[in-house]
């Protein structure tokens, strides 16, 4: 629901400039070791040590609070490969944002987001063409999944209902007929569970 537009720009904020070279060296060494048959290096996904230079993939306090206190212990392990960090830094969906029109774009942006920084997301939104909609929410990245979950779901349901039903009416392919109905059911079910 809330996604970064630029892994590179976000990565610049997660890793202090004077530590980038050492991180790149770790990436390269891990890659060489894996080519030599060694297992991949794992790092914490989140960490309560949120100081600059933390080895965690997501060193933000909000990320640690969310995953360490809300993720089920039996289905989630607090680790990720070092190479996943490398790939996250190369994840650049924002480079395509001006090219997806006329596909409708909905962006939910948390004003104080430090996981998917708001200013980077807003820059992406400004480069997108119509039809598009921006919903700004208060708080950090994870409030869209917790306190503002109902708002997030309602906005998504309305968006899917409006734009996918219109697309279905103009699409003659039989396999596309119920897509909006399925998506609206999924989001409505999630919202119902959250309320219950």
C-alpha atoms as an extended CHARMM CRD file, in Angstrom:
* protein
*
       196  EXT
         1         1  UNK       CA              0.0000000000        0.0000000000        0.0000000000  PROA      1               0.0000000000
         2         2  UNK       CA              2.7460000000        2.4490000000        0.9250000000  PROA      2               0.0000000000
         3         3  UNK       CA              5.7650000000        1.8730000000       -1.2680000000  PROA      3               0.0000000000
         4         4  UNK       CA              9.0490000000        3.6770000000       -1.8320000000  PROA      4               0.0000000000
         5         5  UNK       CA              9.4960000000        5.3970000000       -5.1840000000  PROA      5               0.0000000000
         6         6  UNK       CA             13.2920000000        5.2400000000       -5.1260000000  PROA      6               0.0000000000
         7         7  UNK       CA             15.3860000000        2.6390000000       -3.3630000000  PROA      7               0.0000000000
         8         8  UNK       CA             18.4960000000        4.6120000000       -4.2070000000  PROA      8               0.0000000000
         9         9  UNK       CA             17.2600000000        7.8830000000       -2.6910000000  PROA      9               0.0000000000
        10        10  UNK       CA             15.8600000000        6.0440000000        0.3350000000  PROA      10              0.0000000000
        11        11  UNK       CA             19.1340000000        4.1510000000        0.7310000000  PROA      11              0.0000000000
        12        12  UNK       CA             21.0610000000        7.4120000000        0.8650000000  PROA      12              0.0000000000
        13        13  UNK       CA             19.0830000000        8.2670000000        3.9940000000  PROA      13              0.0000000000
        14        14  UNK       CA             19.5220000000        4.8670000000        5.6360000000  PROA      14              0.0000000000
        15        15  UNK       CA             23.2700000000        4.6120000000        5.2550000000  PROA      15              0.0000000000
        16        16  UNK       CA             25.4970000000        7.5760000000        6.1040000000  PROA      16              0.0000000000
        17        17  UNK       CA             27.6470000000        8.6210000000        3.1130000000  PROA      17              0.0000000000
        18        18  UNK       CA             30.9050000000        7.7150000000        4.8430000000  PROA      18              0.0000000000
        19        19  UNK       CA             29.6310000000        4.1210000000        5.3140000000  PROA      19              0.0000000000
        20        20  UNK       CA             28.4290000000        3.4390000000        1.7670000000  PROA      20              0.0000000000
        21        21  UNK       CA             31.8130000000        2.1470000000        0.5620000000  PROA      21              0.0000000000
        22        22  UNK       CA             32.0230000000       -0.3550000000        3.4310000000  PROA      22              0.0000000000
        23        23  UNK       CA             28.4740000000       -1.5260000000        2.7120000000  PROA      23              0.0000000000
        24        24  UNK       CA             29.2730000000       -1.9820000000       -0.9800000000  PROA      24              0.0000000000
        25        25  UNK       CA             32.3890000000       -3.9490000000        0.0060000000  PROA      25              0.0000000000
        26        26  UNK       CA             30.1970000000       -6.2160000000        2.1780000000  PROA      26              0.0000000000
        27        27  UNK       CA             27.8070000000       -6.7160000000       -0.7500000000  PROA      27              0.0000000000
        28        28  UNK       CA             30.6780000000       -7.6750000000       -3.0580000000  PROA      28              0.0000000000
        29        29  UNK       CA             32.3080000000      -10.0120000000       -0.5370000000  PROA      29              0.0000000000
        30        30  UNK       CA             29.0130000000      -11.7710000000        0.1480000000  PROA      30              0.0000000000
        31        31  UNK       CA             28.4730000000      -12.1850000000       -3.5800000000  PROA      31              0.0000000000
        32        32  UNK       CA             31.9750000000      -13.6480000000       -4.0580000000  PROA      32              0.0000000000
        33        33  UNK       CA             31.4540000000      -15.9630000000       -1.0800000000  PROA      33              0.0000000000
        34        34  UNK       CA             28.1540000000      -17.2310000000       -2.4710000000  PROA      34              0.0000000000
        35        35  UNK       CA             29.7690000000      -17.8730000000       -5.8590000000  PROA      35              0.0000000000
        36        36  UNK       CA             32.3620000000      -19.9370000000       -3.9720000000  PROA      36              0.0000000000
        37        37  UNK       CA             29.5620000000      -22.0170000000       -2.4270000000  PROA      37              0.0000000000
        38        38  UNK       CA             29.2160000000      -20.3230000000        0.9510000000  PROA      38              0.0000000000
        39        39  UNK       CA             25.7600000000      -19.5370000000        2.3820000000  PROA      39              0.0000000000
        40        40  UNK       CA             24.4110000000      -15.9910000000        2.1080000000  PROA      40              0.0000000000
        41        41  UNK       CA             25.0210000000      -13.4960000000        4.8910000000  PROA      41              0.0000000000
        42        42  UNK       CA             21.9260000000      -12.5920000000        6.8980000000  PROA      42              0.0000000000
        43        43  UNK       CA             21.3340000000       -9.3360000000        8.7750000000  PROA      43              0.0000000000
        44        44  UNK       CA             18.4670000000       -8.2780000000       11.0450000000  PROA      44              0.0000000000
        45        45  UNK       CA             15.4490000000       -6.9670000000        9.1650000000  PROA      45              0.0000000000
        46        46  UNK       CA             14.8390000000       -4.4770000000       11.9960000000  PROA      46              0.0000000000
        47        47  UNK       CA             16.7590000000       -3.6530000000       15.1440000000  PROA      47              0.0000000000
        48        48  UNK       CA             16.1100000000       -1.6840000000       18.3010000000  PROA      48              0.0000000000
        49        49  UNK       CA             19.5290000000       -0.0920000000       17.7030000000  PROA      49              0.0000000000
        50        50  UNK       CA             18.3970000000        2.6880000000       15.3830000000  PROA      50              0.0000000000
        51        51  UNK       CA             21.6840000000        4.5860000000       15.4050000000  PROA      51              0.0000000000
        52        52  UNK       CA             23.3220000000        5.4180000000       12.0770000000  PROA      52              0.0000000000
        53        53  UNK       CA             25.2560000000        2.4290000000       10.8150000000  PROA      53              0.0000000000
        54        54  UNK       CA             22.8940000000       -0.1690000000       12.2650000000  PROA      54              0.0000000000
        55        55  UNK       CA             23.2250000000       -3.4170000000       10.2850000000  PROA      55              0.0000000000
        56        56  UNK       CA             19.4310000000       -3.7380000000       10.0690000000  PROA      56              0.0000000000
        57        57  UNK       CA             17.7260000000       -3.4900000000        6.6870000000  PROA      57              0.0000000000
        58        58  UNK       CA             15.2130000000       -1.0940000000        8.2720000000  PROA      58              0.0000000000
        59        59  UNK       CA             16.8800000000        0.8000000000       11.1190000000  PROA      59              0.0000000000
        60        60  UNK       CA             13.9230000000        3.1140000000       11.7650000000  PROA      60              0.0000000000
        61        61  UNK       CA             12.2810000000        3.0230000000       15.2010000000  PROA      61              0.0000000000
        62        62  UNK       CA              8.7890000000        2.7260000000       13.7040000000  PROA      62              0.0000000000
        63        63  UNK       CA              9.8590000000       -0.3350000000       11.7030000000  PROA      63              0.0000000000
        64        64  UNK       CA             11.3320000000       -2.0090000000       14.7880000000  PROA      64              0.0000000000
        65        65  UNK       CA              8.2200000000       -1.2340000000       16.8430000000  PROA      65              0.0000000000
        66        66  UNK       CA              5.9060000000       -2.5770000000       14.1490000000  PROA      66              0.0000000000
        67        67  UNK       CA              7.7190000000       -5.8080000000       13.2840000000  PROA      67              0.0000000000
        68        68  UNK       CA              9.0260000000       -6.7330000000       16.7280000000  PROA      68              0.0000000000
        69        69  UNK       CA              5.6840000000       -6.1670000000       18.4470000000  PROA      69              0.0000000000
        70        70  UNK       CA              3.0580000000       -6.9220000000       15.7960000000  PROA      70              0.0000000000
        71        71  UNK       CA              4.4820000000       -9.6370000000       13.5630000000  PROA      71              0.0000000000
        72        72  UNK       CA              3.5360000000      -13.1680000000       14.6630000000  PROA      72              0.0000000000
        73        73  UNK       CA              6.5730000000      -14.9860000000       16.0380000000  PROA      73              0.0000000000
        74        74  UNK       CA              5.5700000000      -18.2640000000       14.4220000000  PROA      74              0.0000000000
        75        75  UNK       CA              5.4110000000      -16.8380000000       10.8910000000  PROA      75              0.0000000000
        76        76  UNK       CA              8.1220000000      -14.1860000000       10.8070000000  PROA      76              0.0000000000
        77        77  UNK       CA             11.8590000000      -14.2890000000       11.3870000000  PROA      77              0.0000000000
        78        78  UNK       CA             13.7640000000      -11.0720000000       11.9450000000  PROA      78              0.0000000000
        79        79  UNK       CA             16.3750000000      -11.6350000000        9.2750000000  PROA      79              0.0000000000
        80        80  UNK       CA             16.9640000000      -10.8910000000        5.6470000000  PROA      80              0.0000000000
        81        81  UNK       CA             19.8580000000      -11.5730000000        3.3070000000  PROA      81              0.0000000000
        82        82  UNK       CA             22.4410000000       -8.8770000000        2.8730000000  PROA      82              0.0000000000
        83        83  UNK       CA             21.7900000000       -9.0990000000       -0.8820000000  PROA      83              0.0000000000
        84        84  UNK       CA             18.1390000000       -8.1880000000       -0.2300000000  PROA      84              0.0000000000
        85        85  UNK       CA             19.4290000000       -4.8570000000        1.0740000000  PROA      85              0.0000000000
        86        86  UNK       CA             21.3860000000       -4.4330000000       -2.1310000000  PROA      86              0.0000000000
        87        87  UNK       CA             18.3100000000       -5.1500000000       -4.2220000000  PROA      87              0.0000000000
        88        88  UNK       CA             16.1770000000       -2.7790000000       -2.1460000000  PROA      88              0.0000000000
        89        89  UNK       CA             18.6900000000       -0.0210000000       -2.8780000000  PROA      89              0.0000000000
        90        90  UNK       CA             18.2680000000       -0.7390000000       -6.6160000000  PROA      90              0.0000000000
        91        91  UNK       CA             14.4440000000       -0.8630000000       -6.5050000000  PROA      91              0.0000000000
        92        92  UNK       CA             13.3080000000        2.0730000000       -8.6400000000  PROA      92              0.0000000000
        93        93  UNK       CA              9.5720000000        1.9170000000       -9.3980000000  PROA      93              0.0000000000
        94        94  UNK       CA              9.4800000000        5.7170000000       -9.5480000000  PROA      94              0.0000000000
        95        95  UNK       CA             11.3900000000        5.7050000000      -12.8270000000  PROA      95              0.0000000000
        96        96  UNK       CA              8.2700000000        4.3400000000      -14.5130000000  PROA      96              0.0000000000
        97        97  UNK       CA              5.7060000000        6.5250000000      -12.7860000000  PROA      97              0.0000000000
        98        98  UNK       CA              5.3710000000        9.0370000000      -15.6200000000  PROA      98              0.0000000000
        99        99  UNK       CA              4.8660000000        6.1970000000      -18.1080000000  PROA      99              0.0000000000
       100       100  UNK       CA              2.0190000000        4.2150000000      -16.5470000000  PROA      100             0.0000000000
       101       101  UNK       CA             -0.7840000000        6.5740000000      -17.5450000000  PROA      101             0.0000000000
       102       102  UNK       CA             -3.5690000000        6.0650000000      -18.4440000000  PROA      102             0.0000000000
       103       103  UNK       CA             -3.4480000000        3.3390000000      -15.7880000000  PROA      103             0.0000000000
       104       104  UNK       CA             -5.0130000000        4.8930000000      -12.6750000000  PROA      104             0.0000000000
       105       105  UNK       CA             -2.5520000000        5.5550000000       -9.8340000000  PROA      105             0.0000000000
       106       106  UNK       CA             -3.4740000000        5.7720000000       -6.1610000000  PROA      106             0.0000000000
       107       107  UNK       CA             -0.7620000000        6.7840000000       -3.6980000000  PROA      107             0.0000000000
       108       108  UNK       CA             -1.1770000000        6.7140000000        0.0610000000  PROA      108             0.0000000000
       109       109  UNK       CA              1.6230000000        8.7620000000        1.5700000000  PROA      109             0.0000000000
       110       110  UNK       CA              2.2890000000        9.0940000000        5.2780000000  PROA      110             0.0000000000
       111       111  UNK       CA              3.4720000000       12.6230000000        6.0430000000  PROA      111             0.0000000000
       112       112  UNK       CA              6.1560000000       11.5150000000        8.5180000000  PROA      112             0.0000000000
       113       113  UNK       CA              7.2270000000        8.3620000000        6.6740000000  PROA      113             0.0000000000
       114       114  UNK       CA             10.9160000000        7.5830000000        7.0730000000  PROA      114             0.0000000000
       115       115  UNK       CA             10.6930000000        4.0790000000        5.5510000000  PROA      115             0.0000000000
       116       116  UNK       CA              9.2660000000        5.2530000000        2.2090000000  PROA      116             0.0000000000
       117       117  UNK       CA             10.0900000000        8.9600000000        2.6260000000  PROA      117             0.0000000000
       118       118  UNK       CA              7.1710000000       11.2610000000        1.9320000000  PROA      118             0.0000000000
       119       119  UNK       CA              9.1220000000       13.8350000000       -0.0610000000  PROA      119             0.0000000000
       120       120  UNK       CA             10.3820000000       11.1530000000       -2.4700000000  PROA      120             0.0000000000
       121       121  UNK       CA              6.8500000000        9.7620000000       -2.8490000000  PROA      121             0.0000000000
       122       122  UNK       CA              5.4250000000       13.2550000000       -3.4570000000  PROA      122             0.0000000000
       123       123  UNK       CA              8.0480000000       13.8870000000       -6.1230000000  PROA      123             0.0000000000
       124       124  UNK       CA              6.9550000000       10.6580000000       -7.7990000000  PROA      124             0.0000000000
       125       125  UNK       CA              3.3030000000       11.6370000000       -7.5610000000  PROA      125             0.0000000000
       126       126  UNK       CA              4.0590000000       15.0140000000       -9.1530000000  PROA      126             0.0000000000
       127       127  UNK       CA              5.7100000000       13.2400000000      -12.1090000000  PROA      127             0.0000000000
       128       128  UNK       CA              2.7450000000       10.8960000000      -12.6030000000  PROA      128             0.0000000000
       129       129  UNK       CA              0.0830000000       11.7320000000      -15.1430000000  PROA      129             0.0000000000
       130       130  UNK       CA             -3.6800000000       11.4960000000      -14.7610000000  PROA      130             0.0000000000
       131       131  UNK       CA             -5.6980000000        9.7050000000      -13.6290000000  PROA      131             0.0000000000
       132       132  UNK       CA             -4.0710000000        9.8460000000      -10.2220000000  PROA      132             0.0000000000
       133       133  UNK       CA             -5.0470000000       10.4450000000       -6.6300000000  PROA      133             0.0000000000
       134       134  UNK       CA             -2.9700000000       11.3100000000       -3.5870000000  PROA      134             0.0000000000
       135       135  UNK       CA             -4.1000000000       10.5650000000       -0.0430000000  PROA      135             0.0000000000
       136       136  UNK       CA             -1.8960000000       12.0630000000        2.6600000000  PROA      136             0.0000000000
       137       137  UNK       CA             -2.1190000000       10.4530000000        6.0740000000  PROA      137             0.0000000000
       138       138  UNK       CA             -0.7970000000       11.6490000000        9.3960000000  PROA      138             0.0000000000
       139       139  UNK       CA              2.0320000000        9.8280000000       11.0960000000  PROA      139             0.0000000000
       140       140  UNK       CA              4.6420000000        7.3550000000        9.9880000000  PROA      140             0.0000000000
       141       141  UNK       CA              4.7400000000        4.5080000000        7.4860000000  PROA      141             0.0000000000
       142       142  UNK       CA              3.0790000000        1.9270000000        9.7020000000  PROA      142             0.0000000000
       143       143  UNK       CA              0.0390000000        3.9230000000       10.8260000000  PROA      143             0.0000000000
       144       144  UNK       CA             -1.5910000000        3.0900000000        7.4790000000  PROA      144             0.0000000000
       145       145  UNK       CA             -1.5390000000       -0.5310000000        8.6100000000  PROA      145             0.0000000000
       146       146  UNK       CA             -2.6320000000        0.0990000000       12.1960000000  PROA      146             0.0000000000
       147       147  UNK       CA             -4.5110000000        3.1990000000       13.3950000000  PROA      147             0.0000000000
       148       148  UNK       CA             -5.3790000000        4.3920000000        9.8740000000  PROA      148             0.0000000000
       149       149  UNK       CA             -6.0680000000        0.9540000000        8.4100000000  PROA      149             0.0000000000
       150       150  UNK       CA             -9.7640000000        1.6650000000        7.9600000000  PROA      150             0.0000000000
       151       151  UNK       CA             -9.0300000000        4.8620000000        6.0270000000  PROA      151             0.0000000000
       152       152  UNK       CA             -6.4200000000        3.0880000000        3.8860000000  PROA      152             0.0000000000
       153       153  UNK       CA             -8.7780000000        0.2140000000        3.0770000000  PROA      153             0.0000000000
       154       154  UNK       CA            -11.7490000000        2.4640000000        2.3550000000  PROA      154             0.0000000000
       155       155  UNK       CA             -9.7080000000        4.6170000000       -0.0250000000  PROA      155             0.0000000000
       156       156  UNK       CA             -8.3340000000        1.5190000000       -1.7860000000  PROA      156             0.0000000000
       157       157  UNK       CA            -11.7690000000       -0.1130000000       -2.0560000000  PROA      157             0.0000000000
       158       158  UNK       CA            -13.2900000000        3.0370000000       -3.5450000000  PROA      158             0.0000000000
       159       159  UNK       CA            -10.3790000000        3.4080000000       -5.9880000000  PROA      159             0.0000000000
       160       160  UNK       CA            -10.5330000000       -0.2140000000       -7.1560000000  PROA      160             0.0000000000
       161       161  UNK       CA            -14.2990000000       -0.1380000000       -7.3600000000  PROA      161             0.0000000000
       162       162  UNK       CA            -14.3060000000        3.0350000000       -9.4640000000  PROA      162             0.0000000000
       163       163  UNK       CA            -11.3970000000        2.3560000000      -11.8030000000  PROA      163             0.0000000000
       164       164  UNK       CA            -11.4630000000       -1.4070000000      -12.2090000000  PROA      164             0.0000000000
       165       165  UNK       CA            -15.1840000000       -1.5760000000      -12.8610000000  PROA      165             0.0000000000
       166       166  UNK       CA            -14.7540000000        1.0510000000      -15.5830000000  PROA      166             0.0000000000
       167       167  UNK       CA            -11.8850000000       -0.9350000000      -17.0630000000  PROA      167             0.0000000000
       168       168  UNK       CA            -13.9230000000       -4.1550000000      -16.9660000000  PROA      168             0.0000000000
       169       169  UNK       CA            -16.7660000000       -2.5380000000      -18.8980000000  PROA      169             0.0000000000
       170       170  UNK       CA            -14.2880000000       -1.6780000000      -21.6540000000  PROA      170             0.0000000000
       171       171  UNK       CA            -12.4780000000       -5.0410000000      -21.6000000000  PROA      171             0.0000000000
       172       172  UNK       CA            -13.9030000000       -7.8520000000      -23.6780000000  PROA      172             0.0000000000
       173       173  UNK       CA            -11.5550000000      -10.5420000000      -22.3270000000  PROA      173             0.0000000000
       174       174  UNK       CA            -13.5700000000      -13.0860000000      -20.3340000000  PROA      174             0.0000000000
       175       175  UNK       CA            -10.8010000000      -13.7260000000      -17.7820000000  PROA      175             0.0000000000
       176       176  UNK       CA            -10.7860000000      -10.0690000000      -16.6730000000  PROA      176             0.0000000000
       177       177  UNK       CA            -14.4890000000       -9.8250000000      -15.8960000000  PROA      177             0.0000000000
       178       178  UNK       CA            -14.4300000000      -10.2590000000      -12.1330000000  PROA      178             0.0000000000
       179       179  UNK       CA            -11.1210000000       -8.6320000000      -11.2060000000  PROA      179             0.0000000000
       180       180  UNK       CA            -12.5630000000       -5.5860000000       -9.4780000000  PROA      180             0.0000000000
       181       181  UNK       CA            -15.1100000000       -7.7250000000       -7.6690000000  PROA      181             0.0000000000
       182       182  UNK       CA            -12.3250000000       -9.9890000000       -6.3400000000  PROA      182             0.0000000000
       183       183  UNK       CA            -10.1050000000       -7.0940000000       -5.2690000000  PROA      183             0.0000000000
       184       184  UNK       CA            -12.9460000000       -5.2620000000       -3.5710000000  PROA      184             0.0000000000
       185       185  UNK       CA            -13.8310000000       -8.4890000000       -1.7110000000  PROA      185             0.0000000000
       186       186  UNK       CA            -10.2160000000       -8.9340000000       -0.5560000000  PROA      186             0.0000000000
       187       187  UNK       CA             -9.9560000000       -5.3690000000        0.7540000000  PROA      187             0.0000000000
       188       188  UNK       CA            -13.4300000000       -5.4850000000        2.2990000000  PROA      188             0.0000000000
       189       189  UNK       CA            -12.5390000000       -8.7520000000        4.0480000000  PROA      189             0.0000000000
       190       190  UNK       CA             -9.3360000000       -7.2170000000        5.4230000000  PROA      190             0.0000000000
       191       191  UNK       CA            -11.2560000000       -4.2080000000        6.6520000000  PROA      191             0.0000000000
       192       192  UNK       CA            -13.9220000000       -6.3990000000        8.2660000000  PROA      192             0.0000000000
       193       193  UNK       CA            -11.2460000000       -8.4600000000       10.0650000000  PROA      193             0.0000000000
       194       194  UNK       CA             -9.5590000000       -5.2980000000       11.3170000000  PROA      194             0.0000000000
       195       195  UNK       CA            -12.8460000000       -3.9860000000       12.6910000000  PROA      195             0.0000000000
       196       196  UNK       CA            -13.7540000000       -7.3170000000       14.3590000000  PROA      196             0.0000000000
